[in-house]
Coordinates of C-alpha atoms and ligand atoms in Angstrom, one line a residue:
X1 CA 117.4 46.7 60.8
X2 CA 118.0 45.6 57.2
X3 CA 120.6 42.9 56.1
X4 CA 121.4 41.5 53.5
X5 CA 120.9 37.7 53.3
X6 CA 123.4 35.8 51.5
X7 CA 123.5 31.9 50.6
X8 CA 127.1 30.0 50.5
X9 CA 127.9 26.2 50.1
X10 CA 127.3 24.6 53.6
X11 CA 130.2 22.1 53.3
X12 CA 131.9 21.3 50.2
X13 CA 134.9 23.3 47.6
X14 CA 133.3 26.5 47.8
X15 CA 133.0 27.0 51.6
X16 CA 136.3 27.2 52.9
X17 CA 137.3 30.2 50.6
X18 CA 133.7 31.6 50.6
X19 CA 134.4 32.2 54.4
X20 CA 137.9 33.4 54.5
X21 CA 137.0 35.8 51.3
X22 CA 134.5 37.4 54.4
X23 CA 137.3 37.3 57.1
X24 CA 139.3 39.4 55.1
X25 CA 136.6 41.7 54.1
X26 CA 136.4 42.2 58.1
X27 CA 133.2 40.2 58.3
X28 CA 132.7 38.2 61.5
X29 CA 130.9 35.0 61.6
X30 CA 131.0 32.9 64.5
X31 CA 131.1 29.3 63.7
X32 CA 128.0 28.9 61.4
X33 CA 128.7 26.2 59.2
X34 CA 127.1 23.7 61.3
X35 CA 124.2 25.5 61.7
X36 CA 121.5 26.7 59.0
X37 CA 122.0 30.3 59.5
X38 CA 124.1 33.0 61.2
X39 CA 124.5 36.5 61.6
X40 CA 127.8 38.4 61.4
X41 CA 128.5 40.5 64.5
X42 CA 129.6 43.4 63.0
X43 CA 127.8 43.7 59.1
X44 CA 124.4 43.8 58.5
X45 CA 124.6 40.2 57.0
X46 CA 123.0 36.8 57.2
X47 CA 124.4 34.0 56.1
X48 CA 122.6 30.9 54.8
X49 CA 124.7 27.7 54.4
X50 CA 122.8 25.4 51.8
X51 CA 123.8 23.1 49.0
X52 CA 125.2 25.2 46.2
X53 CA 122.9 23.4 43.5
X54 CA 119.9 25.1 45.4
X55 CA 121.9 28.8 45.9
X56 CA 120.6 29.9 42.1
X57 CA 117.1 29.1 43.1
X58 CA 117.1 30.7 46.2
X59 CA 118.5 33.4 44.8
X60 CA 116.0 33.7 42.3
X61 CA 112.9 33.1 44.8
X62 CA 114.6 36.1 47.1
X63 CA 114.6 33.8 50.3
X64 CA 118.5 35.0 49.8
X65 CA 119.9 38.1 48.7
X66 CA 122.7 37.0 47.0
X67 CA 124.8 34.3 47.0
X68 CA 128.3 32.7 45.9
X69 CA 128.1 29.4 43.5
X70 CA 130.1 28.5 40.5
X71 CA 129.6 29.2 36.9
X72 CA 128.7 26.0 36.1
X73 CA 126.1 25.6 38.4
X74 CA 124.5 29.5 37.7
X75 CA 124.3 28.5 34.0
X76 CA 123.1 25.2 34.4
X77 CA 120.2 26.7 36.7
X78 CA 119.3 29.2 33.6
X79 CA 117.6 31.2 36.3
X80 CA 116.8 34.9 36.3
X81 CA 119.2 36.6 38.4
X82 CA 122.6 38.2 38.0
X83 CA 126.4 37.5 38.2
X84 CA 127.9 40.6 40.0
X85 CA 131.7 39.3 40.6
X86 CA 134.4 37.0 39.8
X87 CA 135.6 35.7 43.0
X88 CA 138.8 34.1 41.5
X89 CA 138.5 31.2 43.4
X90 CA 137.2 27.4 42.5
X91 CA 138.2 27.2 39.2
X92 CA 137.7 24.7 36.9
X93 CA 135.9 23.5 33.4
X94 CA 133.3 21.5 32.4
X95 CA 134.7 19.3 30.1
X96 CA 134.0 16.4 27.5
X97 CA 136.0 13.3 27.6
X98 CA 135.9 9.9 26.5
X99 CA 138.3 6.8 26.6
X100 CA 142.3 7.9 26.8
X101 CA 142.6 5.1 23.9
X102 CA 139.9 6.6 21.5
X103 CA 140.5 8.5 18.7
X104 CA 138.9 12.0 18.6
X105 CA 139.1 14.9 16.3
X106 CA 136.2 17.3 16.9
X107 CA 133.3 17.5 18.8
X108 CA 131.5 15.9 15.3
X109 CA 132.9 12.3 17.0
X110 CA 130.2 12.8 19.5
X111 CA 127.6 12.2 16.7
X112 CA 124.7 9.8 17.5
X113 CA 126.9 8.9 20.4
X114 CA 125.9 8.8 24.2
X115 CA 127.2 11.3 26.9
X116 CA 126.9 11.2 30.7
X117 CA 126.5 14.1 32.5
X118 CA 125.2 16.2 35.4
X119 CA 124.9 19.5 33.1
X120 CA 122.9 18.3 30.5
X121 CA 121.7 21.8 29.8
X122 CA 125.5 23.1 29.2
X123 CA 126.2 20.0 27.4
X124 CA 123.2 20.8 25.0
X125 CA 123.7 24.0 24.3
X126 CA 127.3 23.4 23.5
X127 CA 126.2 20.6 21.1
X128 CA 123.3 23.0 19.5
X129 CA 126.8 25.4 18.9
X130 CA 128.5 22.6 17.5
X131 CA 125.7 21.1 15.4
X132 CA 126.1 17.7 17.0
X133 CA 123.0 15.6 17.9
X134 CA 124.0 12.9 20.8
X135 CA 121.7 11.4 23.2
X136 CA 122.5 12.9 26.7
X137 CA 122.7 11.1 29.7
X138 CA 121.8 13.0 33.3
X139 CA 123.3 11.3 36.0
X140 CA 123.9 13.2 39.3
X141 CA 127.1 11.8 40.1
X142 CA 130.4 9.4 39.7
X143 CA 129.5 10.4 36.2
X144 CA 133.4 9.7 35.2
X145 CA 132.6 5.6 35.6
X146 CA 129.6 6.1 33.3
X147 CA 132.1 4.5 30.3
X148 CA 133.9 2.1 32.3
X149 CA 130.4 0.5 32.7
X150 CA 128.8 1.0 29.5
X151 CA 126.3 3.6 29.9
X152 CA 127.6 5.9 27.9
X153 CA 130.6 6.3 24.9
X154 CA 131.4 9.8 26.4
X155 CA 131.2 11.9 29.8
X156 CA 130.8 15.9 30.6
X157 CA 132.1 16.3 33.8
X158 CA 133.7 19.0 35.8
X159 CA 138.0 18.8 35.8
X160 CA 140.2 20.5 38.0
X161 CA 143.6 18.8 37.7
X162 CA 142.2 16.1 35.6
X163 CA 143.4 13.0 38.0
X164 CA 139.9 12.0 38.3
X165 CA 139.2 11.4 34.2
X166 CA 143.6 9.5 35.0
X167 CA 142.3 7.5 36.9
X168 CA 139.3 6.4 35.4
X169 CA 141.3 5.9 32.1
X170 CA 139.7 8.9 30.3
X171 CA 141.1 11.9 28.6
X172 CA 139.6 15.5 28.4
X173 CA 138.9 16.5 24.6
X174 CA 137.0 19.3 24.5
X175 CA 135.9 22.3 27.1
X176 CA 132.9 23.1 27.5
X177 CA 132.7 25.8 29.7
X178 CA 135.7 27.2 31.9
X179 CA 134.1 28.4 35.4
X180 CA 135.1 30.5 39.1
X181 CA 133.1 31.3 42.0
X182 CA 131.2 34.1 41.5
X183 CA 128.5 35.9 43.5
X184 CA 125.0 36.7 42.4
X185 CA 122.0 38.8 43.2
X186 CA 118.5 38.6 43.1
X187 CA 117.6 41.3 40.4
X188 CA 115.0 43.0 42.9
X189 CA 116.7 44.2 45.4
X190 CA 115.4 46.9 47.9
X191 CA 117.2 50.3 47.6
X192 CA 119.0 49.4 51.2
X193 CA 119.9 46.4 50.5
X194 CA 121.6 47.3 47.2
X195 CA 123.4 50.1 49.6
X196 CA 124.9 47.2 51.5
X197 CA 126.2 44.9 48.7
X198 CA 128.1 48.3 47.0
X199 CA 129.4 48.2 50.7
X200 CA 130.6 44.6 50.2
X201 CA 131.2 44.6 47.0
X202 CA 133.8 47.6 47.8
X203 CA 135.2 45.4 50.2
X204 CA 135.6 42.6 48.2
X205 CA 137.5 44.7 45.3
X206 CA 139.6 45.7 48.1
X207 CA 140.8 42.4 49.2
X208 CA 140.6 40.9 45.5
X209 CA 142.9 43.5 43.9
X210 CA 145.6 43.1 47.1
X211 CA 145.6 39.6 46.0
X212 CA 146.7 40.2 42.5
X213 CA 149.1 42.9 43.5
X214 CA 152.2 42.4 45.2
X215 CA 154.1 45.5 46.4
X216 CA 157.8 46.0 45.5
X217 CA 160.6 47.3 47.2
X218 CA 164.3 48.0 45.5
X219 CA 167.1 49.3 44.9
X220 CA 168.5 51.2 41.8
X221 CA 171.4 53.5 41.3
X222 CA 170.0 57.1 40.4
X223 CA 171.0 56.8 36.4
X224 CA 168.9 53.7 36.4
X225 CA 166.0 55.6 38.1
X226 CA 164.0 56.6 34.9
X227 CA 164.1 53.4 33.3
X228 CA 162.9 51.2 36.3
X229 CA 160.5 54.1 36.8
X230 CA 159.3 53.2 33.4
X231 CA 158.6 49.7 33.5
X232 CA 156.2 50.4 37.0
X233 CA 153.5 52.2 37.1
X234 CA 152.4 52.0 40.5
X235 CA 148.9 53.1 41.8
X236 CA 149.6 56.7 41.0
X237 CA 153.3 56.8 40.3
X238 CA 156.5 54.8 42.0
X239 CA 158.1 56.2 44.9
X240 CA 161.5 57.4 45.3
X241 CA 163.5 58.3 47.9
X242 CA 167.2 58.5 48.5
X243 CA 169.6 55.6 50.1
X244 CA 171.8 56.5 52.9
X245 CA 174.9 55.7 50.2
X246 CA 175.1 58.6 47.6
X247 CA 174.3 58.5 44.2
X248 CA 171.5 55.3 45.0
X249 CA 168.3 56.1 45.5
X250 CA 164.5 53.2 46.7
X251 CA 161.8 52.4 44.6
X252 CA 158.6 51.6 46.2
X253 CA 155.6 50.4 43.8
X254 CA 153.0 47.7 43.3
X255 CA 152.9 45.1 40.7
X256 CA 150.2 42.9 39.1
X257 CA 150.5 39.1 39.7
X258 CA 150.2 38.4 36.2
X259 CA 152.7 40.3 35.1
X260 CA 155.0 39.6 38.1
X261 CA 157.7 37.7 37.0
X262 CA 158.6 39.7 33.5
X263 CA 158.6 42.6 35.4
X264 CA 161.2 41.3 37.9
X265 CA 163.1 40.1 35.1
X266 CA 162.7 43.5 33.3
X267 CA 163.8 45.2 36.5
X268 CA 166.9 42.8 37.3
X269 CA 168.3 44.0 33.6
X270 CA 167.5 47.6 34.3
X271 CA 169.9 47.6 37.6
X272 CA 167.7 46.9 40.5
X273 CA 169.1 45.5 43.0
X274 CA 167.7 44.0 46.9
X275 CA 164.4 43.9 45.1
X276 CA 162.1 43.0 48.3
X277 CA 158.0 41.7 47.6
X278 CA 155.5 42.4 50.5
X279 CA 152.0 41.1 49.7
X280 CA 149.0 43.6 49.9
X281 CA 146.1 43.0 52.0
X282 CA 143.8 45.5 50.7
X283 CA 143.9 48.0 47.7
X284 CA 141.6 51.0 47.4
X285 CA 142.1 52.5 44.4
Ligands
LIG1 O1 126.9 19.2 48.6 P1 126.9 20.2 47.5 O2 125.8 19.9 46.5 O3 126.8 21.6 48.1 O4 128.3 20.2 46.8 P2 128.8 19.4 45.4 O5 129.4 18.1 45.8 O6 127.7 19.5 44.4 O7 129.9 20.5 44.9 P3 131.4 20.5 45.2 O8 131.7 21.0 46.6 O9 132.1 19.3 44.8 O10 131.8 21.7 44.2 C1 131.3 23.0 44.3 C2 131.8 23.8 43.1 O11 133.3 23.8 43.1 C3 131.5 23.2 41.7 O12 130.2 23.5 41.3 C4 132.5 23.9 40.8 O13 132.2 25.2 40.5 C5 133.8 24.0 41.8 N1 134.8 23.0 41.5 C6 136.1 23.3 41.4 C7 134.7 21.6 41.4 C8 136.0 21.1 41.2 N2 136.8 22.2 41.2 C9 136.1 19.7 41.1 N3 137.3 19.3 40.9 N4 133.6 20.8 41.5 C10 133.8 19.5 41.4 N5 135.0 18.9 41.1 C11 135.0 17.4 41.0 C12 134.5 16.9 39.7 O14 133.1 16.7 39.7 C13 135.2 15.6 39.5 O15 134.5 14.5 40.2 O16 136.2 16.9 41.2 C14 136.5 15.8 40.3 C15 137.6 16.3 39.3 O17 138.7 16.9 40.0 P4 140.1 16.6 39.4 O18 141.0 17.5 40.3 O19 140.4 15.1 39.7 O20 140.2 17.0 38.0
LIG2 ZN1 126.0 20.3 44.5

């Protein structure tokens, strides 16, 4: 039987959330991580656990079928295959920074200056953008003590909440890139094995839009109806029904998490009242 081979990070910030992204798409793996491969009991799907710098290659080379890696690491690889999703999860930019005491304008300060970095192929095509020449240093990693020891006036690292560049006296200047997890595919895929990621990839727009949706419960009296009825739109249209207590009746919808709190606010102003959020574990829409 056909499956689909896919490559995750074996132990690092992608695999915890790689993993639970295929628990809630109903995927069972049994304890893999410690191994080099395992097969999911009830998806035709094999999973590869491998450093995530090598995912893009293997990707490429069709030893896996697809795979989940960061942005910054697909760019960086400049190999020949294809994002497919967003994944939402590890996010985080590649980022210049230099000294927290330095004064910086523009990127134009990092003129005939040196830079230490493990994405010196994102760092160069930023500074071809830029029209900045600077000699780039690849390092492959504690790059954020590269100017504490001289080696370089600059660094292009990877930031999530910017204690590491804190702590190392540096401050972020510029972004370079801003990156997620995303999954890829090998552009050559067989016509049943592009069957089965549609199946995934149905699954994992499922679980993805139920975690951006919350779904609203609440309370309006019946003259307020048509406003609050208004401001949601629901997946086709609210639901109403009647309270028990005349003249009230429940609205039932779902709202985006990005738009959650103005709508609440919106709603509380309109007349709703005992406004109750659920969250959504799947969405099919
Ligand atoms: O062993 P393997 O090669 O598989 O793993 P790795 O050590 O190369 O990668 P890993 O697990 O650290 O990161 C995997 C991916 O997670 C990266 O390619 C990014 O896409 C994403 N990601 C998200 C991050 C971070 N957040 C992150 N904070 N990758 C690295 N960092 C590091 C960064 O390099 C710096 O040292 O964390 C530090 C900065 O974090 P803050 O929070 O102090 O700003
Ligand atoms: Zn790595």
């Amino acid at each position: 039987m056909t499956a689909l081979k896919i490559a995750i990070q074996k132990s690092g910030r992608l695999s915890e959330d790689s993993l639970k992204l295929f628990k809630e798409c109903g995927i069972k793996v049994t304890n893999g991580a410690r191994k080099l491969k395992a097969t999911a009991s009830n998806f035709p799907i094999e999973f590869l656990y491998l450093r995530d710098d090598d995912i893009p290659g293997y990707v490429t080379d069709g030893v896996a079928d697809i795979g989940i890696v960061g942005q910054n690491v697909l760019v960086e690889s400049a190999k020949a295959i294809d994002e497919v999703k967003k994944l939402g999860f590890s996010k985080c930019r590649l980022s210049l920074a230099v000294a927290k005491d330095t004064e910086y304008n523009d990127v134009s300060f990092f003129e005939g200056k040196s830079i230490a970095t493990s994405y010196p192929n994102l760092l160069n095509h930023f500074l071809t953008e830029h029209k900045v020449s600077a000699d780039i240093h690849e390092i492959s990693g504690s790059v954020e003590i590269a100017p504490g020891i001289g080696l370089a006036e600059g660094i292009c690292d990877i930031v999530s909440s910017g204690s590491t560049l804190l702590s190392n006296g540096l401050k972020e200047v510029d972004i370079v890139m801003k990156s997620q997890a995303v999954l890829v595919a090998n552009r050559l895929l067989s016509k049943k094995k592009q069957k089965l990621l549609d199946e995934l990839l149905f699954r994992i727009d499922a679980v993805l839009e139920g975690r951006n949706s919350k779904y609203v419960l609440l309370n309006a009296p019946n003259e307020s109806i048509d406003k609050i009825v208004n401001l949601l739109p629901g997946m086709r249209s609210p639901t109403v029904l009647p309270l028990a207590s005349q003249g009230w009746s429940s609205i039932h919808s779902v709202i985006n998490e990005d738009v959650f709190w103005d709508k609440i606010e919106q709603l509380k102003a309109s007349g709703a009242e005992g406004i109750l959020v659920v969250p959504i574990e799947k969405m099919i829409n």
